Amino acid sequence: MTLTVQDVVAWIKASNEKMQANKDYLTTLDQAIGDGDHGINMARGFQEVVNKIENQDYTSSSDVLKDTAMTLMSKVGGASGPLFGTAFLKLSTAVKGNDPVDYATFTNGLAEAVNGIKQRGKAAKGEKTLVDVWSPMVDFFNQEADFHTDKMAEEAKNAMEQTKDMMATKGRAAYFKERSIGHIDPGSASSFYIFDALADVIGGKA
Ligand code: ADP
Ligand code: MG
């Protein structure tokens, strides 16, 4: 697996399409254990990102990811903007000067992204946040010698679904305490769409 600049642009565009298509669902999830703005936040943020990156002649994946990060940080209100922004910024830094981005570089970039999210959110695994999708994805990339995009999408989906049984101890959902159990974490759902979009692009479907 390698990612060209065009692949990275396609990844971001495909992520945006999924955010738009699932905007209401993400909002519904956030209505259950938050303030109901996650769908709006992600759909608006990713649309702004696509507006920014389309029609630009990028020659490096790092630049695409940096613009993605900066736009998410500045345009997305709420906790999620800075968190997703940090993830893409760390990824951008990690892949700088490596075009096309090879598997090992990308895997390292994902690990850096997770570290960034954890640091920024002061969150660890199992606290029912987007860390619970990004972190298993790092493990997946680290372990899979025989990489399959279908398996990757499936793992991301499983990770998202596992947040249902967790009790939130970070973010707004933490106010719900035990009542947060039984609901999928909104940020994990949007993270699943990001990895599902990546699987589509690598698999040649987007
Ligand atoms: P807000 O919570 O400000 O309304 P959003 O609704 O857009 O922002 O995003 C909520 C998501 O952000 C949660 O579902 C969770 O995944 C993630 N999140 C919130 N706080 C944290 C944190 N401290 N660390 C990691 N992720 C967090
Ligand atoms: Mg919210």
Coordinates of C-alpha atoms and ligand atoms in Angstrom, one line a residue:
M1 CA 0.0 0.0 0.0
T2 CA 1.3 3.5 -0.9
L3 CA -0.7 6.7 -1.0
T4 CA -0.1 9.3 -3.7
V5 CA -1.0 12.9 -3.3
Q6 CA -4.2 12.2 -5.4
D7 CA -5.1 9.3 -3.1
V8 CA -4.9 11.6 0.0
V9 CA -7.1 14.2 -1.7
A10 CA -9.5 11.4 -2.7
W11 CA -9.5 10.2 1.0
I12 CA -10.4 13.6 2.3
K13 CA -13.1 14.0 -0.3
A14 CA -14.5 10.5 0.4
S15 CA -14.5 11.3 4.1
N16 CA -16.5 14.5 3.4
E17 CA -19.1 12.5 1.4
K18 CA -19.6 10.1 4.3
M19 CA -19.9 13.0 6.8
Q20 CA -22.6 14.6 4.6
A21 CA -24.4 11.3 4.1
N22 CA -24.4 10.5 7.8
K23 CA -24.8 14.0 9.2
D24 CA -28.2 13.2 10.8
Y25 CA -27.0 9.9 12.2
L26 CA -24.0 11.6 13.9
T27 CA -26.3 14.2 15.3
T28 CA -28.6 11.5 16.6
L29 CA -25.7 9.8 18.4
D30 CA -24.6 13.1 19.9
Q31 CA -28.2 13.9 21.0
A32 CA -28.1 10.8 23.2
I33 CA -24.9 11.5 25.1
G34 CA -24.0 15.0 24.2
D35 CA -25.4 18.3 22.8
G36 CA -26.4 17.1 19.3
D37 CA -24.0 19.1 17.3
H38 CA -21.5 16.4 16.1
G39 CA -23.1 15.8 12.7
I40 CA -23.3 19.5 12.0
N41 CA -19.7 20.0 13.2
M42 CA -18.2 17.3 11.1
A43 CA -20.3 17.9 8.0
R44 CA -19.5 21.6 8.1
G45 CA -15.8 21.1 8.9
F46 CA -15.2 18.6 6.1
Q47 CA -17.1 20.6 3.6
E48 CA -14.8 23.6 4.4
V49 CA -11.8 21.3 4.0
V50 CA -12.9 20.1 0.6
N51 CA -13.6 23.7 -0.4
K52 CA -10.1 24.5 0.6
I53 CA -8.2 21.6 -1.0
E54 CA -10.1 21.0 -4.2
N55 CA -8.8 22.8 -7.3
Q56 CA -5.4 23.1 -5.7
D57 CA -2.3 21.6 -7.3
Y58 CA -0.7 19.8 -4.4
T59 CA 2.6 18.2 -4.8
S60 CA 2.9 16.7 -1.3
S61 CA 0.5 14.7 0.8
S62 CA 1.8 16.5 3.8
D63 CA 0.4 19.8 2.5
V64 CA -3.0 18.3 1.8
L65 CA -3.1 16.9 5.4
K66 CA -1.9 20.2 6.9
D67 CA -4.6 22.2 5.1
T68 CA -7.1 19.6 6.3
A69 CA -5.9 19.9 9.9
M70 CA -5.8 23.7 9.9
T71 CA -9.3 24.0 8.4
L72 CA -10.8 21.5 10.9
M73 CA -9.2 23.3 13.8
S74 CA -10.4 26.7 12.7
K75 CA -13.9 25.8 11.4
V76 CA -15.2 23.1 13.7
G77 CA -16.6 24.2 16.9
G78 CA -16.7 21.9 19.9
A79 CA -14.2 19.4 21.2
S80 CA -13.9 17.5 18.0
G81 CA -12.4 20.2 15.8
P82 CA -9.1 20.5 17.7
L83 CA -9.0 16.7 18.2
F84 CA -9.4 15.8 14.5
G85 CA -7.3 18.7 13.6
T86 CA -4.4 17.5 15.8
A87 CA -4.7 14.0 14.3
F88 CA -4.3 15.3 10.8
L89 CA -1.6 17.7 11.7
K90 CA 0.5 14.9 13.3
L91 CA -0.1 12.8 10.3
S92 CA 1.0 15.7 8.1
T93 CA 4.2 16.1 9.9
A94 CA 5.0 12.4 10.0
V95 CA 4.6 11.9 6.2
K96 CA 6.4 15.1 5.2
G97 CA 9.0 14.5 2.4
N98 CA 7.7 10.9 1.8
D99 CA 5.7 11.0 -1.5
P100 CA 4.2 8.6 -2.3
V101 CA 3.5 7.8 1.4
D102 CA 4.6 4.2 2.0
Y103 CA 3.0 1.8 4.4
A104 CA 5.5 2.1 7.3
T105 CA 5.5 5.9 7.1
F106 CA 1.7 6.0 7.1
T107 CA 1.5 3.6 10.1
N108 CA 4.0 5.7 12.0
G109 CA 1.9 8.8 11.1
L110 CA -1.2 7.1 12.5
A111 CA 0.6 6.3 15.7
E112 CA 1.7 10.0 16.0
A113 CA -1.9 11.0 15.3
V114 CA -3.2 8.9 18.2
N115 CA -0.6 10.2 20.5
G116 CA -1.7 13.7 19.5
I117 CA -5.3 13.0 20.2
K118 CA -4.5 11.4 23.5
Q119 CA -2.4 14.4 24.6
R120 CA -4.8 17.0 23.4
G121 CA -7.9 15.3 24.9
K122 CA -6.1 13.9 28.0
A123 CA -7.7 10.7 27.0
A124 CA -6.7 7.1 27.1
K125 CA -8.1 4.0 25.5
G126 CA -11.5 2.8 26.9
E127 CA -12.8 6.3 27.8
K128 CA -15.4 6.2 24.9
T129 CA -13.8 8.7 22.6
L130 CA -12.4 8.7 19.1
V131 CA -9.2 7.3 20.6
D132 CA -11.1 4.0 20.7
V133 CA -11.2 3.9 16.9
W134 CA -7.9 5.5 16.1
S135 CA -5.9 3.4 18.5
P136 CA -7.2 0.0 17.3
M137 CA -6.4 1.2 13.7
V138 CA -2.8 1.8 14.7
D139 CA -2.7 -1.8 16.1
F140 CA -4.3 -3.0 12.9
F141 CA -1.7 -1.3 10.6
N142 CA 1.1 -2.5 12.9
Q143 CA 0.0 -6.1 12.8
E144 CA -1.2 -6.6 9.3
A145 CA 1.6 -8.0 7.1
D146 CA -1.1 -9.1 4.8
F147 CA -3.1 -5.9 4.6
H148 CA -6.7 -6.0 3.4
T149 CA -8.9 -3.0 3.0
D150 CA -12.1 -4.9 3.7
K151 CA -10.6 -6.1 7.0
M152 CA -9.5 -2.6 7.8
A153 CA -13.1 -1.2 7.4
E154 CA -14.5 -4.1 9.4
E155 CA -12.0 -3.5 12.2
A156 CA -12.8 0.2 12.3
K157 CA -16.5 -0.7 12.5
N158 CA -16.0 -3.2 15.3
A159 CA -14.0 -0.7 17.2
M160 CA -16.8 1.9 16.8
E161 CA -19.4 -0.6 18.0
Q162 CA -17.3 -1.5 21.0
T163 CA -17.6 2.0 22.3
K164 CA -21.3 1.2 22.9
D165 CA -20.4 -0.8 26.0
M166 CA -18.1 1.7 27.4
M167 CA -18.8 4.4 30.0
A168 CA -17.7 7.9 29.0
T169 CA -15.1 9.5 31.3
K170 CA -14.1 12.4 28.9
G171 CA -16.0 15.1 27.1
R172 CA -19.6 16.0 27.4
A173 CA -20.7 12.3 27.4
A174 CA -18.9 11.9 30.8
Y175 CA -21.7 13.9 32.4
F176 CA -24.0 11.1 31.6
K177 CA -21.9 8.7 33.7
E178 CA -23.5 5.1 33.6
R179 CA -26.2 6.4 31.2
S180 CA -23.6 6.9 28.5
I181 CA -23.4 3.1 28.3
G182 CA -25.5 1.6 25.5
H183 CA -24.8 4.4 23.0
I184 CA -22.1 4.5 20.3
D185 CA -19.6 7.4 20.8
P186 CA -20.3 10.1 18.1
G187 CA -16.6 10.9 17.5
S188 CA -15.9 7.1 17.1
A189 CA -18.6 6.9 14.5
S190 CA -17.2 9.9 12.5
S191 CA -13.7 8.3 12.9
F192 CA -15.1 5.1 11.4
Y193 CA -16.2 7.0 8.4
I194 CA -12.7 8.4 8.0
F195 CA -11.2 4.9 8.0
D196 CA -14.0 3.5 5.9
A197 CA -13.2 6.2 3.3
L198 CA -9.5 5.4 3.5
A199 CA -10.4 1.7 2.8
D200 CA -12.5 2.7 -0.2
V201 CA -9.6 4.8 -1.6
I202 CA -6.9 2.2 -1.0
G203 CA -9.3 -0.5 -2.4
G204 CA -9.8 1.6 -5.5
K205 CA -13.5 2.1 -4.8
A206 CA -13.5 5.9 -4.4
Ligands
ADP1 P1 -18.6 18.7 21.8 O1 -18.5 17.6 22.7 O2 -17.9 19.9 22.2 O3 -20.1 19.0 21.5 P2 -18.5 17.2 19.3 O4 -19.9 16.8 19.6 O5 -18.3 17.7 17.9 O6 -18.0 18.3 20.4 O7 -17.6 15.9 19.5 C1 -17.8 15.0 20.5 C2 -16.8 13.9 20.4 O8 -15.5 14.4 20.7 C3 -17.0 12.7 21.3 O9 -17.9 11.8 20.8 C4 -15.6 12.1 21.6 O10 -15.3 11.1 20.6 C5 -14.7 13.3 21.3 N1 -14.2 13.9 22.6 C6 -14.7 14.7 23.4 N2 -13.9 15.1 24.4 C7 -12.8 14.3 24.2 C8 -11.5 14.2 24.9 N3 -11.2 14.9 26.0 N4 -10.6 13.4 24.4 C9 -10.8 12.7 23.2 N5 -12.0 12.8 22.5 C10 -12.9 13.6 23.0
MG2 MG -21.4 17.7 20.7

